[in-house]
């Protein structure tokens, strides 16, 4: 139905896509996976002919025998939305903020002249209802900002399939969503593909997602498709070494001994954290939102505890309180025998450090690595051997001492995360809080960072509090799991027990929703 | 809803009501902030004027005034009362349209102001209209042809437009269009009694002089706001739906780009006002700007105080109107307030 | 990194006028206070390089000394705006959402309601016209501009993870503001500084033109224009030259600002990365 032959794209002299070919039939899903920069999205934009300015495209894309490359821009506009439709990664920004959802879905019909305004709106209502936005709860007059991320992605799907296109291209449509929302969106897409007899090109970095929903998988590396296989053949059927290493990295479990928990190190007791919301009435009291609602937990010395939850579960708020950045409204946090609060002593702060998610945003871009890593010395005064200790931790995390003279932008994402870990290590803490510390990394990089974390833990006897939404990571590295929802901890237990026999309904939902790779 | 069966109409009505309530709350908040700004501004102006060396009466009459003349003026100005009492009298007077009696003209300031507003207000509106009508299309054109020679030309023209002082530009206009080719008159205002056309004709050169530098700024803002929105994700969504680039700009980018443009338009009003004060002097137009300078020269504090308050009131009012326009453009504001 | 053409051109233009202003401190072709009625209204090239004005003063010297007034007034006004506005903006950002932030920003809005000219009118009405009052009026008007730009940019930096890291290293709001926020918004402040500088030159010209700025005998471009108005048709150089001086200086500063923005744009840097 759609065939792509020898697709190549260059931007300037830089090759982006090299000789990409595939074919796809109605009702089938082709999963295109690869790490960032592998050319997945460019493949999609090439088919849509929406490449950035200055990109040079060659090769042949044919839709039911008609070569799209031969069409004028005006004819291509007719194809887009009517025959080939696309949904994107960021539902929060993919919709026009100042237009109602009804108008935005109806526009697909209006642009192609298939219906007048009244009829277009009526059909928009139908399509929105089909994607799960019932008109009584989500009237056409809603604006995007009144909807959640998952609901917005449903609107995007509704406007993409409004004209029953032959090909639906989905570019990382669930990457920005929580796992339970992701599961619902994925099953919606699967249903629509079957119902409408569309072909679907599904682009993702998540191997679990393609394994679950694709009929065929294509692995991309550096602008080429290096492997094509059926999900049933995973993982043994992979021939290309890169594809094999990619799948191995995704389910990588670092070698580590289960910790023998020492004395309790971090103790959180009945912690309560409220936020003030904007006032509803001018002189009324500001309403409160309880983000953390009576949470208790303990991390023992040398232990790795994972705190799992979806966005809005309160896990990041709790992390900030544990780090002594925000004050609690109730309960207490103790590190060793001392109380944690924004007013705690520098000596206490030294015992607890943190690694954040964003390898790009967690360094002042104007400071050199040496100064960045030494920043926590502010707590205890700069020791005489500060430079030697910076060199030591840099080597500890697999970098070299001379890297201290370079700027953070000279390093890759994975290397930066190593710098962040070095910064956390420099005061020789007992506990490191890892706030989504591997979530932004590609799978192969993630596997190596997890190895590093396991190694450091064994050598320095560190305790980790691993805050994440990613269950694969939890399974790989945590001794114990805490599941958080709506500001409370709903389940707690040893990792293997929680994964094999979840007690709480929410934990089961979370585990069911998580796309899992077939075991190696 | 109450009986458990979803009543779509009822829900829609409730949603519409909630929306109205949110809108009313937004309006109320904006209005409150308008009133507060006015109150503080009036205190500031009052305090500055009361802070003249000596007292206002002695200041207005100069050094050589006879003591009994000063005393007479003091009582006319109501300077015997306490500060708070005088402030309340001033504000209360203004609220009821009584701006006091001009010391030099010997007529109520309200009448003077009303006469002068008949020139200044149409001039500002004329200039605003001209600058918007020129700038928005120019900015859109430049954004649509970004990187090309048309874009480059528009950028160069705006760069120059921003650098030209409006009063100098006004002088050049006079030489060109009143002396070399006498199409317009070099200054003065025949009054609206002479007819709408004659009035507008007299205001044309001043309005052009006022509008062009503002249009240059506005066109640049329009261009960069549009280019910014062109990179937004929802434009990509619109293109994937089948909209051409031009249609995507028209239907999606434009309205979103209007938000920063509105901000600048609001700020520009205050520049227009200030500019008008100067331009009125170039063209000898009997507007508020001339009045305020005549007031300063004659040390007529009553006129200065009231006219400054009026100017500041106008700026604050326009800020309020811009806030309302935001709400019309951006549904998020209507809801959140 | 290659400097944009506009930056080079703008810096050159600005440099010429700044140099003229500096040189005028020690030397001008002729004495600007010396009147020679017999030599009045001479066109450029006849004896005096750029001609003479209605009182027989040398135009080239007047323009050089006028550059000094314009640049000094605008520079000090930018200094006032930055000196008060940047710390206020940093303070508001450090206390974002709090009472201090709210009060500072409302006060800012209020000053915005007083155009520089209105401030000047108020000051002049009370203290009489002078260059100092012009500086004050433009400077006060600059404060909210810098406060707002600083606060907006600082808020973005405050939300970066490296600020959280600094807080975990026990650093307080003041130290973070100086060590992490300020260096990361300095770009923007420099760009805004050149913009306000050019606006200051325009404002000073406007104020002197209506007689609210520098008083005679201090030469100033705006007053030269005001005095030239009646001679415009007969001796156009009197009005054209100071006008061109203003246009070129402002143009130079704006081009420099645009060039700096391109050079320092963090988005461009990200693309390089």
CSV table of N, CA and C in Angstrom, one decimal, chain A residues 45 48-50 53 73 77-78 80-82 84-86 88-90 93-99 103-105 107-108 110-112 136-137 141-143 145-146 159 279-283, chain B residues 6-8 11-12 15 19 25 28-29 32 143-147 232-245 247 251-253 255-256 259 329-336:
chain,number,residue,atom,x,y,z
A,45,UNK,N,8.9,12.5,8.6
A,45,UNK,CA,8.8,13.9,8.0
A,45,UNK,C,9.1,13.8,6.5
A,48,UNK,N,5.9,12.7,4.8
A,48,UNK,CA,5.0,13.8,4.8
A,48,UNK,C,5.4,14.9,4.0
A,49,UNK,N,6.7,14.9,3.6
A,49,UNK,CA,7.4,16.0,2.9
A,49,UNK,C,7.2,17.3,3.7
A,50,UNK,N,7.5,17.2,5.0
A,50,UNK,CA,7.5,18.3,5.9
A,50,UNK,C,8.9,18.5,6.5
A,53,UNK,N,13.8,23.3,6.4
A,53,UNK,CA,14.4,24.0,5.3
A,53,UNK,C,15.8,23.5,5.1
A,73,UNK,N,3.5,20.9,-4.2
A,73,UNK,CA,3.2,21.2,-2.8
A,73,UNK,C,1.7,21.3,-2.6
A,77,UNK,N,-0.5,18.9,-0.1
A,77,UNK,CA,-1.4,19.4,1.0
A,77,UNK,C,-2.7,18.6,1.0
A,78,UNK,N,-3.1,18.2,-0.3
A,78,UNK,CA,-4.3,17.4,-0.3
A,78,UNK,C,-4.1,16.0,0.2
A,80,UNK,N,-1.8,15.2,2.6
A,80,UNK,CA,-1.6,15.3,4.1
A,80,UNK,C,-3.0,15.4,4.8
A,81,UNK,N,-3.2,14.6,5.8
A,81,UNK,CA,-4.5,14.7,6.5
A,81,UNK,C,-5.6,13.9,5.9
A,82,UNK,N,-5.6,13.8,4.5
A,82,UNK,CA,-6.6,13.0,3.9
A,82,UNK,C,-6.2,11.5,3.7
A,84,UNK,N,-2.5,10.5,4.2
A,84,UNK,CA,-1.5,10.2,5.2
A,84,UNK,C,-1.6,11.2,6.4
A,85,UNK,N,-1.8,10.7,7.6
A,85,UNK,CA,-1.9,11.6,8.7
A,85,UNK,C,-0.9,11.3,9.7
A,86,UNK,N,-0.6,12.2,10.7
A,86,UNK,CA,0.5,12.0,11.6
A,86,UNK,C,0.1,12.6,13.0
A,88,UNK,N,2.1,13.4,16.9
A,88,UNK,CA,3.4,13.7,17.3
A,88,UNK,C,3.6,13.4,18.8
A,89,UNK,N,4.9,13.7,19.2
A,89,UNK,CA,5.2,13.3,20.6
A,89,UNK,C,4.6,14.2,21.7
A,90,UNK,N,4.6,15.5,21.5
A,90,UNK,CA,4.3,16.3,22.6
A,90,UNK,C,2.8,16.8,22.6
A,93,UNK,N,1.9,20.5,23.5
A,93,UNK,CA,2.1,21.7,22.6
A,93,UNK,C,1.6,21.4,21.2
A,94,UNK,N,1.1,20.2,20.9
A,94,UNK,CA,0.7,19.9,19.6
A,94,UNK,C,-0.6,20.6,19.1
A,95,UNK,N,-1.4,21.1,20.1
A,95,UNK,CA,-2.6,21.7,19.7
A,95,UNK,C,-2.6,23.2,19.9
A,96,UNK,N,-3.3,23.9,19.0
A,96,UNK,CA,-3.3,25.4,19.1
A,96,UNK,C,-4.0,25.8,20.4
A,97,UNK,N,-3.3,26.5,21.2
A,97,UNK,CA,-3.8,26.8,22.6
A,97,UNK,C,-5.0,27.8,22.5
A,98,UNK,N,-5.2,28.5,21.5
A,98,UNK,CA,-6.3,29.5,21.5
A,98,UNK,C,-7.5,29.0,20.6
A,99,UNK,N,-7.5,27.8,20.3
A,99,UNK,CA,-8.7,27.3,19.4
A,99,UNK,C,-9.3,26.1,20.2
A,103,UNK,N,-13.1,22.8,16.9
A,103,UNK,CA,-12.6,23.5,15.7
A,103,UNK,C,-11.4,22.9,15.1
A,104,UNK,N,-10.5,22.4,16.0
A,104,UNK,CA,-9.3,21.8,15.5
A,104,UNK,C,-9.5,20.5,14.8
A,105,UNK,N,-10.5,19.7,15.3
A,105,UNK,CA,-10.8,18.4,14.6
A,105,UNK,C,-11.5,18.7,13.4
A,107,UNK,N,-11.4,21.2,11.5
A,107,UNK,CA,-10.5,21.8,10.5
A,107,UNK,C,-10.0,20.8,9.5
A,108,UNK,N,-9.7,19.6,9.9
A,108,UNK,CA,-9.2,18.6,9.0
A,108,UNK,C,-10.2,18.4,7.9
A,110,UNK,N,-12.7,20.6,7.0
A,110,UNK,CA,-12.9,21.8,6.3
A,110,UNK,C,-11.8,22.1,5.3
A,111,UNK,N,-10.6,21.8,5.7
A,111,UNK,CA,-9.4,22.1,4.8
A,111,UNK,C,-9.5,21.3,3.6
A,112,UNK,N,-10.0,20.1,3.7
A,112,UNK,CA,-10.1,19.2,2.5
A,112,UNK,C,-11.4,19.3,1.8
A,136,UNK,N,-20.6,14.6,26.3
A,136,UNK,CA,-21.2,15.2,27.5
A,136,UNK,C,-20.1,15.7,28.5
A,137,UNK,N,-18.9,15.0,28.5
A,137,UNK,CA,-17.8,15.5,29.4
A,137,UNK,C,-16.8,16.4,28.7
A,141,UNK,N,-16.5,22.7,22.7
A,141,UNK,CA,-16.0,24.1,23.0
A,141,UNK,C,-14.9,24.1,24.0
A,142,UNK,N,-14.4,22.9,24.4
A,142,UNK,CA,-13.3,22.8,25.3
A,142,UNK,C,-12.0,23.3,24.6
A,143,UNK,N,-11.1,24.0,25.4
A,143,UNK,CA,-9.8,24.4,24.9
A,143,UNK,C,-8.8,23.3,25.4
A,145,UNK,N,-6.0,23.6,27.0
A,145,UNK,CA,-5.5,23.7,28.3
A,145,UNK,C,-6.4,23.1,29.4
A,146,UNK,N,-7.6,22.8,29.0
A,146,UNK,CA,-8.5,22.2,30.0
A,146,UNK,C,-8.4,20.7,30.0
A,159,UNK,N,-8.1,14.2,15.2
A,159,UNK,CA,-8.0,15.0,14.1
A,159,UNK,C,-7.1,14.4,13.0
A,279,UNK,N,-5.5,31.8,44.6
A,279,UNK,CA,-6.8,32.0,45.3
A,279,UNK,C,-8.0,32.0,44.3
A,280,UNK,N,-9.1,31.5,44.7
A,280,UNK,CA,-10.3,31.5,43.9
A,280,UNK,C,-11.1,32.8,44.1
A,281,UNK,N,-11.1,33.2,45.3
A,281,UNK,CA,-11.8,34.5,45.6
A,281,UNK,C,-10.7,35.5,46.0
A,282,UNK,N,-10.9,36.7,45.7
A,282,UNK,CA,-9.8,37.7,45.9
A,282,UNK,C,-9.3,37.7,47.4
A,283,UNK,N,-10.3,37.7,48.3
A,283,UNK,CA,-9.9,37.9,49.7
A,283,UNK,C,-10.1,36.6,50.5
B,6,UNK,N,-26.4,11.1,32.7
B,6,UNK,CA,-25.7,12.3,32.3
B,6,UNK,C,-26.6,13.2,31.4
B,7,UNK,N,-26.8,14.4,31.8
B,7,UNK,CA,-27.7,15.3,31.1
B,7,UNK,C,-26.7,16.3,30.3
B,8,UNK,N,-26.5,16.0,29.1
B,8,UNK,CA,-25.5,16.8,28.3
B,8,UNK,C,-25.8,18.3,28.3
B,11,UNK,N,-25.0,19.8,31.7
B,11,UNK,CA,-23.6,19.9,31.8
B,11,UNK,C,-23.0,21.1,31.0
B,12,UNK,N,-23.5,21.2,29.8
B,12,UNK,CA,-23.0,22.3,28.9
B,12,UNK,C,-23.4,23.6,29.5
B,15,UNK,N,-21.1,24.4,32.4
B,15,UNK,CA,-19.8,24.8,31.9
B,15,UNK,C,-19.8,26.2,31.4
B,19,UNK,N,-17.7,29.3,32.9
B,19,UNK,CA,-16.9,30.2,32.1
B,19,UNK,C,-17.2,31.7,32.3
B,25,UNK,N,-14.7,37.1,37.1
B,25,UNK,CA,-13.7,37.2,38.1
B,25,UNK,C,-12.5,37.9,37.5
B,28,UNK,N,-13.2,41.6,37.2
B,28,UNK,CA,-13.2,42.2,38.5
B,28,UNK,C,-11.7,42.5,39.0
B,29,UNK,N,-10.9,41.4,38.8
B,29,UNK,CA,-9.5,41.5,39.2
B,29,UNK,C,-8.8,42.7,38.5
B,32,UNK,N,-10.0,46.0,39.6
B,32,UNK,CA,-9.5,46.4,40.9
B,32,UNK,C,-8.0,46.9,40.7
B,143,UNK,N,7.8,37.9,7.8
B,143,UNK,CA,7.9,36.6,8.4
B,143,UNK,C,7.7,35.5,7.4
B,144,UNK,N,6.7,35.8,6.5
B,144,UNK,CA,6.4,34.7,5.4
B,144,UNK,C,7.6,34.6,4.5
B,145,UNK,N,8.3,35.7,4.2
B,145,UNK,CA,9.4,35.6,3.3
B,145,UNK,C,10.7,35.7,4.1
B,146,UNK,N,10.8,35.1,5.3
B,146,UNK,CA,12.0,35.3,6.1
B,146,UNK,C,13.2,34.7,5.4
B,147,UNK,N,14.3,35.5,5.6
B,147,UNK,CA,15.5,35.2,5.0
B,147,UNK,C,15.7,35.7,3.5
B,232,UNK,N,6.2,26.5,16.4
B,232,UNK,CA,5.5,25.8,17.4
B,232,UNK,C,5.0,24.5,16.9
B,233,UNK,N,4.8,23.5,17.8
B,233,UNK,CA,4.4,22.2,17.5
B,233,UNK,C,3.0,22.2,16.8
B,234,UNK,N,2.1,23.1,17.2
B,234,UNK,CA,0.8,23.1,16.6
B,234,UNK,C,0.7,23.5,15.2
B,235,UNK,N,1.8,24.2,14.8
B,235,UNK,CA,1.9,24.6,13.3
B,235,UNK,C,2.2,23.3,12.5
B,236,UNK,N,3.1,22.5,13.1
B,236,UNK,CA,3.4,21.2,12.5
B,236,UNK,C,2.1,20.3,12.4
B,237,UNK,N,1.3,20.3,13.5
B,237,UNK,CA,0.1,19.6,13.5
B,237,UNK,C,-0.8,20.1,12.3
B,238,UNK,N,-0.9,21.4,12.2
B,238,UNK,CA,-1.8,22.0,11.2
B,238,UNK,C,-1.3,21.6,9.8
B,239,UNK,N,0.1,21.6,9.6
B,239,UNK,CA,0.6,21.2,8.3
B,239,UNK,C,0.3,19.8,8.0
B,240,UNK,N,0.4,18.9,9.1
B,240,UNK,CA,0.1,17.5,8.9
B,240,UNK,C,-1.3,17.2,8.5
B,241,UNK,N,-2.2,18.2,8.9
B,241,UNK,CA,-3.6,18.1,8.6
B,241,UNK,C,-3.9,18.4,7.1
B,242,UNK,N,-2.9,19.0,6.5
B,242,UNK,CA,-3.1,19.4,5.1
B,242,UNK,C,-3.2,20.9,4.8
B,243,UNK,N,-2.9,21.7,5.8
B,243,UNK,CA,-2.9,23.2,5.6
B,243,UNK,C,-1.6,23.6,4.9
B,244,UNK,N,-1.7,24.5,3.9
B,244,UNK,CA,-0.5,25.0,3.3
B,244,UNK,C,0.2,25.9,4.3
B,245,UNK,N,1.4,26.3,4.0
B,245,UNK,CA,2.1,27.1,5.0
B,245,UNK,C,1.4,28.4,5.2
B,247,UNK,N,-1.8,29.1,4.9
B,247,UNK,CA,-3.0,28.8,5.6
B,247,UNK,C,-2.7,28.6,7.1
B,251,UNK,N,-4.3,30.9,9.9
B,251,UNK,CA,-5.3,30.4,10.8
B,251,UNK,C,-4.8,30.0,12.2
B,252,UNK,N,-3.5,29.8,12.3
B,252,UNK,CA,-3.0,29.4,13.6
B,252,UNK,C,-1.9,30.3,14.2
B,253,UNK,N,-1.0,30.6,13.3
B,253,UNK,CA,0.2,31.4,13.9
B,253,UNK,C,-0.3,32.8,14.2
B,255,UNK,N,-3.1,34.4,15.3
B,255,UNK,CA,-3.8,34.7,16.5
B,255,UNK,C,-2.8,34.5,17.8
B,256,UNK,N,-2.0,33.5,17.7
B,256,UNK,CA,-1.1,33.3,18.8
B,256,UNK,C,0.0,34.4,18.8
B,259,UNK,N,-0.6,37.9,20.8
B,259,UNK,CA,-0.4,38.1,22.2
B,259,UNK,C,0.8,39.0,22.5
B,329,UNK,N,-8.3,37.1,23.2
B,329,UNK,CA,-7.4,36.4,22.3
B,329,UNK,C,-7.1,35.0,23.0
B,330,UNK,N,-6.8,35.0,24.3
B,330,UNK,CA,-6.3,33.8,24.9
B,330,UNK,C,-7.2,33.2,25.9
B,331,UNK,N,-7.8,32.1,25.6
B,331,UNK,CA,-8.8,31.5,26.5
B,331,UNK,C,-8.2,31.1,27.8
B,332,UNK,N,-6.9,30.9,27.9
B,332,UNK,CA,-6.3,30.4,29.2
B,332,UNK,C,-6.5,31.5,30.2
B,333,UNK,N,-6.4,32.8,29.8
B,333,UNK,CA,-6.5,33.9,30.8
B,333,UNK,C,-7.9,34.0,31.3
B,334,UNK,N,-8.9,33.9,30.4
B,334,UNK,CA,-10.3,34.0,30.8
B,334,UNK,C,-10.6,33.0,31.9
B,335,UNK,N,-10.0,31.8,31.8
B,335,UNK,CA,-10.3,30.8,32.8
B,335,UNK,C,-9.6,31.0,34.1
B,336,UNK,N,-8.3,31.4,34.0
B,336,UNK,CA,-7.5,31.5,35.2
B,336,UNK,C,-7.5,32.8,35.9
